[in-house]
Each structure stands twice: as structure tokens, then as C-alpha cells.
Short mmCIF file of C-alpha atoms in Angstrom, two decimals:
data_model
loop_
_atom_site.label_atom_id
_atom_site.label_comp_id
_atom_site.label_asym_id
_atom_site.label_seq_id
_atom_site.Cartn_x
_atom_site.Cartn_y
_atom_site.Cartn_z
CA SER A 21 -70.66 -35.19 -26.19
CA SER A 22 -73.90 -36.28 -27.88
CA GLU A 23 -75.44 -35.02 -31.09
CA LEU A 24 -78.87 -33.71 -31.98
CA THR A 25 -80.07 -34.13 -35.56
CA GLN A 26 -82.64 -31.90 -37.26
CA ASP A 27 -83.97 -31.78 -40.80
CA PRO A 28 -82.37 -28.77 -42.53
CA ALA A 29 -85.61 -27.44 -43.98
CA VAL A 30 -89.35 -27.88 -43.57
CA SER A 31 -92.26 -26.08 -45.21
CA VAL A 32 -95.88 -25.64 -44.23
CA ALA A 33 -98.90 -24.01 -45.81
CA LEU A 34 -100.29 -21.00 -44.01
CA GLY A 35 -102.70 -22.12 -41.29
CA GLN A 36 -101.64 -25.75 -41.38
CA THR A 37 -99.83 -27.81 -38.74
CA VAL A 38 -96.14 -28.66 -38.89
CA SER A 39 -93.78 -30.63 -36.68
CA ILE A 40 -90.05 -30.06 -36.49
CA THR A 41 -88.10 -32.96 -35.07
CA CYS A 42 -84.85 -33.38 -33.18
CA GLN A 43 -83.22 -36.78 -32.70
CA GLY A 44 -80.54 -37.77 -30.25
CA ASP A 45 -79.70 -40.35 -27.61
CA SER A 46 -79.64 -37.74 -24.83
CA LEU A 47 -83.35 -37.12 -25.43
CA ARG A 48 -84.12 -40.50 -23.87
CA SER A 49 -82.98 -38.96 -20.56
CA PHE A 50 -83.39 -35.19 -20.90
CA TYR A 51 -85.96 -32.84 -22.36
CA ALA A 52 -85.15 -30.64 -25.32
CA SER A 53 -85.66 -26.91 -25.36
CA TRP A 54 -86.54 -25.12 -28.58
CA TYR A 55 -85.42 -21.73 -29.90
CA GLN A 56 -86.79 -19.60 -32.71
CA GLN A 57 -84.37 -17.35 -34.56
CA LYS A 58 -85.43 -14.84 -37.19
CA PRO A 59 -82.89 -13.25 -39.54
CA GLY A 60 -80.63 -10.77 -37.80
CA GLN A 61 -82.14 -11.47 -34.38
CA ALA A 62 -81.12 -13.35 -31.27
CA PRO A 63 -82.70 -16.73 -30.56
CA VAL A 64 -85.88 -16.78 -28.48
CA LEU A 65 -86.90 -19.64 -26.20
CA VAL A 66 -90.28 -21.03 -27.32
CA ILE A 67 -90.54 -24.41 -25.55
CA TYR A 68 -88.81 -25.93 -22.52
CA GLY A 69 -89.28 -28.95 -20.31
CA LYS A 70 -92.03 -31.45 -20.98
CA ASN A 71 -94.15 -28.88 -22.84
CA ASN A 72 -93.85 -25.39 -21.36
CA ARG A 73 -94.07 -22.03 -23.08
CA PRO A 74 -92.45 -18.88 -21.72
CA SER A 75 -94.70 -15.91 -21.22
CA GLY A 76 -95.58 -14.30 -24.54
CA ILE A 77 -95.16 -17.40 -26.70
CA PRO A 78 -98.41 -18.22 -28.54
CA ASP A 79 -100.18 -21.42 -27.59
CA ARG A 80 -99.94 -22.69 -31.16
CA PHE A 81 -96.40 -23.79 -30.17
CA SER A 82 -96.15 -27.12 -28.33
CA GLY A 83 -93.52 -29.72 -27.58
CA SER A 84 -93.40 -33.46 -27.07
CA THR A 85 -90.92 -36.31 -26.81
CA SER A 86 -91.07 -39.95 -27.83
CA GLY A 87 -88.06 -42.18 -27.35
CA ASN A 88 -85.04 -40.39 -28.76
CA THR A 89 -87.06 -37.81 -30.71
CA ALA A 90 -88.29 -34.43 -29.55
CA SER A 91 -90.83 -32.55 -31.61
CA LEU A 92 -91.86 -28.91 -31.84
CA THR A 93 -95.35 -28.58 -33.29
CA ILE A 94 -96.90 -25.42 -34.63
CA THR A 95 -100.66 -25.74 -34.96
CA GLY A 96 -102.01 -23.21 -37.43
CA ALA A 97 -98.70 -21.81 -38.68
CA GLN A 98 -98.59 -18.06 -39.28
CA ALA A 99 -96.40 -16.07 -41.62
CA GLU A 100 -94.47 -14.71 -38.66
CA ASP A 101 -93.45 -18.24 -37.66
CA GLU A 102 -91.09 -18.43 -40.64
CA ALA A 103 -87.70 -18.72 -38.97
CA ASP A 104 -84.88 -21.07 -38.04
CA TYR A 105 -85.62 -23.41 -35.15
CA TYR A 106 -82.97 -25.02 -32.96
CA CYS A 107 -83.30 -27.74 -30.36
CA ASN A 108 -80.95 -27.96 -27.37
CA SER A 109 -80.39 -30.52 -24.66
CA ARG A 110 -77.81 -31.81 -22.25
CA ASP A 111 -74.73 -33.60 -23.40
CA SER A 112 -74.17 -37.29 -22.75
CA SER A 113 -72.71 -36.59 -19.31
CA GLY A 114 -75.88 -34.74 -18.35
CA ASN A 115 -73.81 -31.99 -16.84
CA HIS A 116 -74.35 -29.21 -19.34
CA LEU A 117 -76.89 -27.92 -21.84
CA GLY A 118 -74.08 -28.26 -24.30
CA VAL A 119 -75.67 -29.53 -27.46
CA PHE A 120 -77.60 -27.71 -30.17
CA GLY A 121 -79.19 -29.33 -33.16
CA GLY A 122 -78.12 -28.09 -36.58
CA GLY A 123 -81.30 -26.09 -37.00
CA THR A 124 -84.38 -26.32 -39.21
CA LYS A 125 -85.40 -23.54 -41.57
CA LEU A 126 -89.18 -23.30 -41.55
CA THR A 127 -90.84 -21.79 -44.61
CA VAL A 128 -94.51 -20.80 -44.41
CA LEU A 129 -96.05 -20.96 -47.89
CA GLN B 27 -87.31 -5.74 -17.38
CA VAL B 28 -85.03 -8.75 -17.40
CA GLN B 29 -82.43 -8.34 -20.11
CA LEU B 30 -78.88 -8.94 -21.23
CA VAL B 31 -77.25 -6.13 -23.18
CA GLN B 32 -74.05 -6.84 -25.07
CA SER B 33 -71.34 -4.55 -26.32
CA GLY B 34 -71.19 -3.40 -29.91
CA SER B 35 -69.66 -4.86 -33.05
CA GLU B 36 -65.91 -5.24 -33.28
CA LEU B 37 -63.50 -5.27 -36.22
CA LYS B 38 -60.13 -6.75 -35.35
CA LYS B 39 -56.98 -7.84 -37.13
CA PRO B 40 -55.70 -11.40 -36.92
CA GLY B 41 -53.63 -11.93 -33.80
CA ALA B 42 -55.39 -9.23 -31.80
CA SER B 43 -57.71 -9.73 -28.83
CA VAL B 44 -61.31 -8.75 -28.25
CA LYS B 45 -63.43 -8.53 -25.11
CA VAL B 46 -67.20 -8.75 -25.40
CA SER B 47 -69.36 -7.66 -22.48
CA CYS B 48 -72.80 -8.89 -21.42
CA LYS B 49 -74.56 -6.70 -18.84
CA ALA B 50 -77.49 -8.14 -16.92
CA SER B 51 -80.35 -6.15 -15.48
CA GLY B 52 -83.74 -6.83 -13.92
CA TYR B 53 -82.67 -9.85 -11.88
CA THR B 54 -80.06 -11.00 -9.37
CA PHE B 55 -77.01 -11.62 -11.53
CA THR B 56 -75.49 -14.27 -9.30
CA SER B 57 -78.63 -16.39 -9.28
CA TYR B 58 -78.16 -17.62 -12.85
CA ALA B 59 -75.21 -18.94 -14.82
CA VAL B 60 -74.24 -17.26 -18.08
CA THR B 61 -73.69 -19.29 -21.24
CA TRP B 62 -71.85 -18.17 -24.37
CA VAL B 63 -72.94 -19.26 -27.86
CA ARG B 64 -71.24 -18.68 -31.20
CA GLN B 65 -72.91 -18.39 -34.57
CA ALA B 66 -70.63 -18.20 -37.59
CA PRO B 67 -72.04 -16.50 -40.71
CA GLY B 68 -74.82 -18.60 -42.20
CA GLN B 69 -74.27 -21.36 -39.65
CA GLY B 70 -76.07 -22.76 -36.60
CA LEU B 71 -75.70 -22.18 -32.91
CA GLU B 72 -72.64 -23.57 -31.14
CA TRP B 73 -72.36 -23.83 -27.37
CA MET B 74 -69.05 -22.39 -26.17
CA GLY B 75 -69.43 -23.04 -22.46
CA TRP B 76 -70.66 -21.31 -19.35
CA ILE B 77 -69.57 -19.47 -16.24
CA ASN B 78 -70.86 -19.92 -12.72
CA THR B 79 -71.74 -16.40 -11.60
CA ASN B 80 -71.40 -17.37 -7.92
CA THR B 81 -67.92 -18.83 -8.02
CA GLY B 82 -66.58 -17.40 -11.27
CA ASN B 83 -65.69 -20.92 -12.35
CA PRO B 84 -65.77 -21.27 -16.15
CA THR B 85 -66.42 -24.41 -18.18
CA TYR B 86 -65.32 -24.47 -21.80
CA ALA B 87 -66.67 -26.70 -24.56
CA GLN B 88 -64.32 -28.68 -26.73
CA GLY B 89 -62.85 -26.37 -29.31
CA PHE B 90 -63.03 -23.34 -27.03
CA THR B 91 -60.12 -23.99 -24.72
CA GLY B 92 -56.94 -21.96 -24.67
CA ARG B 93 -57.81 -18.75 -26.51
CA PHE B 94 -61.24 -18.14 -25.01
CA VAL B 95 -61.70 -16.70 -21.55
CA PHE B 96 -64.94 -16.18 -19.61
CA SER B 97 -64.88 -13.74 -16.72
CA LEU B 98 -67.17 -11.69 -14.50
CA ASP B 99 -67.49 -8.40 -12.72
CA THR B 100 -70.33 -9.05 -10.31
CA SER B 101 -70.18 -5.47 -9.01
CA VAL B 102 -71.66 -4.34 -12.32
CA SER B 103 -73.57 -7.54 -13.14
CA THR B 104 -71.49 -8.15 -16.23
CA ALA B 105 -70.02 -11.22 -17.88
CA TYR B 106 -67.18 -11.05 -20.37
CA LEU B 107 -65.90 -13.14 -23.23
CA GLN B 108 -62.32 -12.50 -24.26
CA ILE B 109 -60.86 -14.09 -27.37
CA ASN B 110 -57.08 -13.94 -27.78
CA SER B 111 -54.94 -14.47 -30.86
CA LEU B 112 -57.89 -13.89 -33.14
CA LYS B 113 -58.19 -15.86 -36.37
CA ALA B 114 -60.35 -15.26 -39.41
CA GLU B 115 -62.47 -18.27 -38.43
CA ASP B 116 -63.44 -16.50 -35.19
CA THR B 117 -65.60 -14.18 -37.29
CA ALA B 118 -69.08 -14.75 -35.88
CA VAL B 119 -71.89 -13.38 -33.79
CA TYR B 120 -71.36 -14.14 -30.12
CA TYR B 121 -74.36 -14.40 -27.81
CA CYS B 122 -74.59 -14.53 -24.06
CA ALA B 123 -77.64 -16.20 -22.55
CA ARG B 124 -79.05 -16.70 -19.08
CA ASP B 125 -79.04 -20.32 -18.00
CA ALA B 126 -82.37 -20.91 -16.26
CA ASN B 127 -81.64 -24.15 -14.47
CA TRP B 128 -85.26 -24.37 -13.30
CA ALA B 129 -86.23 -24.68 -16.98
CA ASP B 130 -83.15 -26.50 -18.23
CA ALA B 131 -83.02 -23.86 -20.95
CA PHE B 132 -81.58 -20.49 -21.93
CA ASP B 133 -84.45 -18.14 -21.21
CA ILE B 134 -82.93 -14.70 -21.85
CA TRP B 135 -80.48 -13.86 -24.64
CA GLY B 136 -78.32 -10.88 -25.35
CA GLN B 137 -78.73 -9.18 -28.71
CA GLY B 138 -75.46 -10.62 -29.98
CA THR B 139 -72.08 -9.07 -30.77
CA MET B 140 -70.61 -9.36 -34.24
CA VAL B 141 -66.86 -9.91 -34.18
CA THR B 142 -65.14 -9.60 -37.56
CA VAL B 143 -61.52 -10.65 -37.93
CA SER B 144 -59.93 -9.35 -41.08
CA SER B 145 -56.61 -7.92 -42.15
#
């Protein structure tokens, strides 16, 4: 199976823009999906595919990929965006969505 | 609305078994696979595997073979995770999630079930 690497922690000033990255060889072939998890809650899908947001996800969330790196960008971060963020993609076989990144804790200052 | 509702928290002794349920509503259960994800205390998300809700065929990730069993009861739109011979290191929150293959993502998650293994 492949691995996805995320920075453990990132901070952003209120209202500013922040990118959370996810690196892995599988991202050269498959898109990453991104999940937001707040303390004591289940993960919530925020970005999937090339750059798609499920219904109800604010448009300040966007996604992109370059080479082996996927990025989740929050433009104009809000206090409620403080959470853990996880990327996910297929494993090296491409058969399963079997790989999660280690997660990034986002702090909004 | 579309949702997955899981069974409540469990406290078990080492060596016992536990069965967690994940009931789907608001959509055709057999149209989407169900994935199971583990989250140990203070740790990240770990993919355990998935079950094909049409065939009942399970696929287990490395590290989740042998003691872990995925099953279904399609008559009540419910997926199950059974863990046998529980160990202290099985203490975690277990999530089920809908595998939306059109999105290549897990679009609906259950609320999670805390399983605590302690003597």
C-alpha cells in the first residue's frame, strides 16, 4: 500500500488563506478527498475529485493537485474551520480508497 | 435524509467479542459499499476495509484480518463489524462510511461507536 504524508500542524490568522498539503505517489494517478473532523465528531467530506464540494460545504474550501501533492485551501479561514483535516486516496493498486494521511491540526489564530 | 446510524458505546473485557451495527436510511443500501474506519484515542483515521453490499464480499486491510468480520443484513439495511478476541489495543472509535464510488470518496459517515476494552 502507498502512504500519504501531511504536516502535523498548521496555523492561520483569522480571515487569511491557508493550504494544507498531502504528499504521496498515488496522487500522481488518483485524486485525494479531504475530510474535516472536529473534536468528538465524525469526519465530514469537504472536497472530492478534481475540486468538488459536497452540498453545504462553504466555497472558501477548494482543492488542487500538482504532481504528487494534493492541497486543501481555505480562503478566508473562519474560527469554525479549526479542526483536524485528513486526506484520503487509493492505494498503490488503485483498487481501494485505502489510505489516509496522518492528519493536520489546523489552528485559527 | 441520508444517514448512517451506529450502535452505542461498548465496554468489553479482553478476550470477549463485540458487534457494532451501522444502519443506513434515506438511500438504497445495496447501491453503495460500506467502509469501516478505526480511530484510536488521540490518533488518526485508519482504513479497516470495506464490504460490497450487493455480494456481501468483504475486503480487509492489512492488520485487520482474522479477528475482524464485516457482515450485512440487507433486509434491514444494516452493516456489522464484529471484533473477536478483543485486546486492549482495540480500544477505539469505529466509524462506518458510505463509499460513493462516483466521487471516489466517503460521503456519509456514521456517528462512530466507542469500543473500550478493559479488564
